[in-house]
């Protein structure tokens, strides 16, 4: 075991121990205060730092330290535009609804988001639909997050493939279920603060280290621009026995004529030999037809293709073929043999389209829109517009963040938290672009299938070489995605149990339930939901990123406008709220259905489904409210007006409520 | 006397609602400015090519504002303002507005944001079911 991995494991263990201590301290407070308000909302007593960091850490799921760095590494500077709405996100997500949501939650005694909606519209149906939607999206998201947590543990502790995933899953699930169920909201917030500080400090320290090693950003950009057009044939194969081969060929265009790319074809006939064709014109594709055996299955390996390209009379002068690792290098990963070279057979389905890869110039990482290895634009205009909405606007509609806005102590707390998060996001998200653009020159050949580990690789290969102190820092970076996943999971676990215990059971089925029953129902529900999600995650779906985007978009399309218009627009009716929620839900689910079956989500007119879900929800909220209005006067009075002070307030209240 | 007072005269807008609405409008205005500036600037000055896919948004925009091919960026033309190593379009399109946003956010928090007394709202049914 290397020194770095020892440091990583120690860091993990210390981290988990601290989480348990925080849960214990939080549990002691539970016995001193009103249980439900404390367990699900921290007794509305969050201070500035707690609010700021729990807000930031909950927003930053595992994607901030896995998917986002991976995208920067792959596509370069265009990710600055992709993440640009974080410049305004803190005051959008906290400032627009924070004060008003907190006020109404106090006024009604609401503990959950469905609580607020149910009371604001005086509608059990609104409460139940919102609780059901939360349960649906949260369960989907938790399965994905549990899988991510399990994979991080499996990889960090180098567990064998036969039981590594399950082992990782049980450790992750056991930890997060215990501290969430036992400690409640306050334990979640305290761990979020710890995680937020660790993540923030890590990035701030990493920036100068990486940039100085890379020679500065200007040198990095010049180096990237000087890179010849390159394509990577990502053809990883995993065999039934668990062994796998990468088969990633790096083909660089070094001649005057530049092919557009390379395609792998299946000959659709048995007993064919490997053929390479090229029309010797720039912008035409190199056509590689793979060899087949008597049964018609392909038999060519990456090395065969490499040799054929190198022997081709004209192509051999125009392209340079290589592999990311030493040829035929076989390593042991998680108890399985992984061939890092190109020794595996390139399997193609004869009934599917040829596999197509295009040459990407180095300077394409300096500008937009970026291209994927298949040549599709990464961030076209429709996506640029959509993502500016997605982070700042859709971010407002997440129940996980809304519930935090119901929990702060006073307006001053909100103000200070907004200031803190504004600075925090500026120190995290733009610097991550600098770090991982620079990583392209420090670690030029991270294969596409490994790019999700860009953060880990930068931490272990760049930082840990500097000495023991930095090895601990590297270990923290390896733990950062784990912390980010945990901080999201704990919030979601509490959200689902609050929906079940508070919104469904206490407020709909049995309003006279005793505090003792509520207490054990809350512990039990958190634990049982966690256990059920663990069982579901034992056979998890493959499309994790789709699920995370799907649930985030679904929450926004379902909750943003019913809540926002509910607290700001006197004319909003319960029918409008219901139609807005159900409409937004159906639009998102409908547009994402193809991705659930292995296809691509439906981007109508180039826009992300979240944008369409948001506009659909807004349209329904306004139209239906106009048609079914006006809103009941006593609700308008209660939530938007105040009795004049020179009048008998008590009498006015009585009259309006009657 | 009080009994003859019309109902409308007994109530007025909740000042917290009033302040929150004013602040929300300001933030929405700020977001809109950021959105239009950043997306338009970066798309026009930071993209090597402007879309030609049939289903994409680019051609639709092009029909309104004219052909965008003239904005296709020459890779050789990149510069790095202030020697920071940040490409010009990222610097002017993202980093600079980000800095301005931070300043405005600080101003908003310190000057515009009203520290309303939220505890004043509690009490009607606060934690009554807890």
PDB file of N, CA, C and O in Angstrom, chain A residues 98-131:
ATOM      1  N   UNK A  98     -35.614  33.589   0.279  1.00  0.00           N
ATOM      2  CA  UNK A  98     -35.218  33.275   1.643  1.00  0.00           C
ATOM      3  C   UNK A  98     -36.044  33.936   2.733  1.00  0.00           C
ATOM      4  O   UNK A  98     -36.638  33.274   3.587  1.00  0.00           O
ATOM      5  N   UNK A  99     -36.093  35.258   2.680  1.00  0.00           N
ATOM      6  CA  UNK A  99     -36.759  35.977   3.760  1.00  0.00           C
ATOM      7  C   UNK A  99     -38.253  35.653   3.822  1.00  0.00           C
ATOM      8  O   UNK A  99     -38.823  35.396   4.880  1.00  0.00           O
ATOM      9  N   UNK A 100     -38.864  35.640   2.673  1.00  0.00           N
ATOM     10  CA  UNK A 100     -40.315  35.452   2.602  1.00  0.00           C
ATOM     11  C   UNK A 100     -40.709  34.013   2.980  1.00  0.00           C
ATOM     12  O   UNK A 100     -41.685  33.783   3.687  1.00  0.00           O
ATOM     13  N   UNK A 101     -39.911  33.060   2.513  1.00  0.00           N
ATOM     14  CA  UNK A 101     -40.201  31.660   2.834  1.00  0.00           C
ATOM     15  C   UNK A 101     -40.057  31.435   4.338  1.00  0.00           C
ATOM     16  O   UNK A 101     -40.874  30.752   4.969  1.00  0.00           O
ATOM     17  N   UNK A 102     -39.016  32.019   4.906  1.00  0.00           N
ATOM     18  CA  UNK A 102     -38.793  31.890   6.338  1.00  0.00           C
ATOM     19  C   UNK A 102     -39.946  32.519   7.115  1.00  0.00           C
ATOM     20  O   UNK A 102     -40.437  31.958   8.104  1.00  0.00           O
ATOM     21  N   UNK A 103     -40.400  33.678   6.639  1.00  0.00           N
ATOM     22  CA  UNK A 103     -41.497  34.371   7.321  1.00  0.00           C
ATOM     23  C   UNK A 103     -42.769  33.517   7.313  1.00  0.00           C
ATOM     24  O   UNK A 103     -43.432  33.351   8.346  1.00  0.00           O
ATOM     25  N   UNK A 104     -43.097  32.975   6.140  1.00  0.00           N
ATOM     26  CA  UNK A 104     -44.337  32.200   6.040  1.00  0.00           C
ATOM     27  C   UNK A 104     -44.229  30.896   6.819  1.00  0.00           C
ATOM     28  O   UNK A 104     -45.187  30.450   7.453  1.00  0.00           O
ATOM     29  N   UNK A 105     -43.026  30.299   6.795  1.00  0.00           N
ATOM     30  CA  UNK A 105     -42.840  29.074   7.572  1.00  0.00           C
ATOM     31  C   UNK A 105     -43.023  29.342   9.067  1.00  0.00           C
ATOM     32  O   UNK A 105     -43.612  28.538   9.795  1.00  0.00           O
ATOM     33  N   UNK A 106     -42.544  30.481   9.528  1.00  0.00           N
ATOM     34  CA  UNK A 106     -42.739  30.844  10.937  1.00  0.00           C
ATOM     35  C   UNK A 106     -44.217  31.094  11.223  1.00  0.00           C
ATOM     36  O   UNK A 106     -44.763  30.680  12.246  1.00  0.00           O
ATOM     37  N   UNK A 107     -44.837  31.793  10.291  1.00  0.00           N
ATOM     38  CA  UNK A 107     -46.238  32.168  10.483  1.00  0.00           C
ATOM     39  C   UNK A 107     -47.121  30.926  10.611  1.00  0.00           C
ATOM     40  O   UNK A 107     -48.061  30.897  11.405  1.00  0.00           O
ATOM     41  N   UNK A 108     -46.812  29.892   9.799  1.00  0.00           N
ATOM     42  CA  UNK A 108     -47.667  28.704   9.802  1.00  0.00           C
ATOM     43  C   UNK A 108     -47.126  27.604  10.703  1.00  0.00           C
ATOM     44  O   UNK A 108     -47.808  26.592  10.902  1.00  0.00           O
ATOM     45  N   UNK A 109     -45.893  27.771  11.187  1.00  0.00           N
ATOM     46  CA  UNK A 109     -45.271  26.695  11.959  1.00  0.00           C
ATOM     47  C   UNK A 109     -44.823  25.553  11.066  1.00  0.00           C
ATOM     48  O   UNK A 109     -44.654  24.411  11.523  1.00  0.00           O
ATOM     49  N   UNK A 110     -44.604  25.851   9.788  1.00  0.00           N
ATOM     50  CA  UNK A 110     -44.237  24.792   8.830  1.00  0.00           C
ATOM     51  C   UNK A 110     -42.836  24.268   9.106  1.00  0.00           C
ATOM     52  O   UNK A 110     -41.932  25.026   9.465  1.00  0.00           O
ATOM     53  N   UNK A 111     -42.682  22.976   8.910  1.00  0.00           N
ATOM     54  CA  UNK A 111     -41.394  22.327   9.121  1.00  0.00           C
ATOM     55  C   UNK A 111     -40.828  21.811   7.802  1.00  0.00           C
ATOM     56  O   UNK A 111     -39.626  21.666   7.645  1.00  0.00           O
ATOM     57  N   UNK A 112     -41.713  21.545   6.849  1.00  0.00           N
ATOM     58  CA  UNK A 112     -41.268  21.033   5.556  1.00  0.00           C
ATOM     59  C   UNK A 112     -41.819  21.928   4.443  1.00  0.00           C
ATOM     60  O   UNK A 112     -42.722  22.734   4.672  1.00  0.00           O
ATOM     61  N   UNK A 113     -41.299  21.730   3.233  1.00  0.00           N
ATOM     62  CA  UNK A 113     -41.791  22.517   2.096  1.00  0.00           C
ATOM     63  C   UNK A 113     -43.262  22.175   1.798  1.00  0.00           C
ATOM     64  O   UNK A 113     -44.077  23.084   1.584  1.00  0.00           O
ATOM     65  N   UNK A 114     -43.648  20.896   1.780  1.00  0.00           N
ATOM     66  CA  UNK A 114     -45.069  20.606   1.590  1.00  0.00           C
ATOM     67  C   UNK A 114     -45.962  21.238   2.667  1.00  0.00           C
ATOM     68  O   UNK A 114     -47.092  21.639   2.395  1.00  0.00           O
ATOM     69  N   UNK A 115     -45.426  21.353   3.892  1.00  0.00           N
ATOM     70  CA  UNK A 115     -46.131  22.058   4.966  1.00  0.00           C
ATOM     71  C   UNK A 115     -46.484  23.476   4.545  1.00  0.00           C
ATOM     72  O   UNK A 115     -47.615  23.944   4.714  1.00  0.00           O
ATOM     73  N   UNK A 116     -45.482  24.191   4.026  1.00  0.00           N
ATOM     74  CA  UNK A 116     -45.670  25.584   3.608  1.00  0.00           C
ATOM     75  C   UNK A 116     -46.737  25.659   2.527  1.00  0.00           C
ATOM     76  O   UNK A 116     -47.664  26.479   2.596  1.00  0.00           O
ATOM     77  N   UNK A 117     -46.619  24.786   1.528  1.00  0.00           N
ATOM     78  CA  UNK A 117     -47.553  24.837   0.398  1.00  0.00           C
ATOM     79  C   UNK A 117     -48.967  24.466   0.838  1.00  0.00           C
ATOM     80  O   UNK A 117     -49.944  25.091   0.431  1.00  0.00           O
ATOM     81  N   UNK A 118     -49.069  23.460   1.693  1.00  0.00           N
ATOM     82  CA  UNK A 118     -50.384  23.027   2.168  1.00  0.00           C
ATOM     83  C   UNK A 118     -51.084  24.165   2.923  1.00  0.00           C
ATOM     84  O   UNK A 118     -52.258  24.448   2.704  1.00  0.00           O
ATOM     85  N   UNK A 119     -50.326  24.853   3.781  1.00  0.00           N
ATOM     86  CA  UNK A 119     -50.930  25.928   4.567  1.00  0.00           C
ATOM     87  C   UNK A 119     -51.198  27.165   3.720  1.00  0.00           C
ATOM     88  O   UNK A 119     -52.217  27.828   3.870  1.00  0.00           O
ATOM     89  N   UNK A 120     -50.264  27.484   2.841  1.00  0.00           N
ATOM     90  CA  UNK A 120     -50.425  28.684   2.019  1.00  0.00           C
ATOM     91  C   UNK A 120     -51.694  28.579   1.155  1.00  0.00           C
ATOM     92  O   UNK A 120     -52.406  29.565   0.965  1.00  0.00           O
ATOM     93  N   UNK A 121     -51.957  27.376   0.636  1.00  0.00           N
ATOM     94  CA  UNK A 121     -53.120  27.220  -0.247  1.00  0.00           C
ATOM     95  C   UNK A 121     -54.300  26.539   0.458  1.00  0.00           C
ATOM     96  O   UNK A 121     -55.316  26.268  -0.183  1.00  0.00           O
ATOM     97  N   UNK A 122     -54.128  26.235   1.718  1.00  0.00           N
ATOM     98  CA  UNK A 122     -55.163  25.519   2.479  1.00  0.00           C
ATOM     99  C   UNK A 122     -55.678  24.332   1.692  1.00  0.00           C
ATOM    100  O   UNK A 122     -56.876  24.191   1.430  1.00  0.00           O
ATOM    101  N   UNK A 123     -54.743  23.487   1.287  1.00  0.00           N
ATOM    102  CA  UNK A 123     -55.119  22.367   0.422  1.00  0.00           C
ATOM    103  C   UNK A 123     -54.322  21.123   0.796  1.00  0.00           C
ATOM    104  O   UNK A 123     -53.092  21.088   0.678  1.00  0.00           O
ATOM    105  N   UNK A 124     -55.056  20.096   1.232  1.00  0.00           N
ATOM    106  CA  UNK A 124     -54.403  18.821   1.525  1.00  0.00           C
ATOM    107  C   UNK A 124     -53.837  18.217   0.253  1.00  0.00           C
ATOM    108  O   UNK A 124     -52.772  17.596   0.257  1.00  0.00           O
ATOM    109  N   UNK A 125     -54.552  18.416  -0.871  1.00  0.00           N
ATOM    110  CA  UNK A 125     -54.091  17.848  -2.146  1.00  0.00           C
ATOM    111  C   UNK A 125     -52.725  18.423  -2.524  1.00  0.00           C
ATOM    112  O   UNK A 125     -51.823  17.676  -2.931  1.00  0.00           O
ATOM    113  N   UNK A 126     -52.565  19.737  -2.355  1.00  0.00           N
ATOM    114  CA  UNK A 126     -51.268  20.351  -2.666  1.00  0.00           C
ATOM    115  C   UNK A 126     -50.184  19.747  -1.770  1.00  0.00           C
ATOM    116  O   UNK A 126     -49.091  19.408  -2.224  1.00  0.00           O
ATOM    117  N   UNK A 127     -50.504  19.575  -0.491  1.00  0.00           N
ATOM    118  CA  UNK A 127     -49.537  19.001   0.441  1.00  0.00           C
ATOM    119  C   UNK A 127     -49.150  17.591   0.051  1.00  0.00           C
ATOM    120  O   UNK A 127     -47.970  17.235   0.047  1.00  0.00           O
ATOM    121  N   UNK A 128     -50.135  16.786  -0.306  1.00  0.00           N
ATOM    122  CA  UNK A 128     -49.844  15.386  -0.621  1.00  0.00           C
ATOM    123  C   UNK A 128     -49.117  15.239  -1.956  1.00  0.00           C
ATOM    124  O   UNK A 128     -48.211  14.418  -2.092  1.00  0.00           O
ATOM    125  N   UNK A 129     -49.533  16.033  -2.951  1.00  0.00           N
ATOM    126  CA  UNK A 129     -48.849  15.952  -4.248  1.00  0.00           C
ATOM    127  C   UNK A 129     -47.393  16.370  -4.087  1.00  0.00           C
ATOM    128  O   UNK A 129     -46.482  15.717  -4.614  1.00  0.00           O
ATOM    129  N   UNK A 130     -47.159  17.449  -3.333  1.00  0.00           N
ATOM    130  CA  UNK A 130     -45.771  17.888  -3.172  1.00  0.00           C
ATOM    131  C   UNK A 130     -44.966  16.871  -2.362  1.00  0.00           C
ATOM    132  O   UNK A 130     -43.809  16.591  -2.702  1.00  0.00           O
ATOM    133  N   UNK A 131     -45.568  16.283  -1.333  1.00  0.00           N
ATOM    134  CA  UNK A 131     -44.843  15.270  -0.553  1.00  0.00           C
ATOM    135  C   UNK A 131     -44.531  14.050  -1.424  1.00  0.00           C
ATOM    136  O   UNK A 131     -43.419  13.508  -1.379  1.00  0.00           O
TER     137      UNK A 131
END
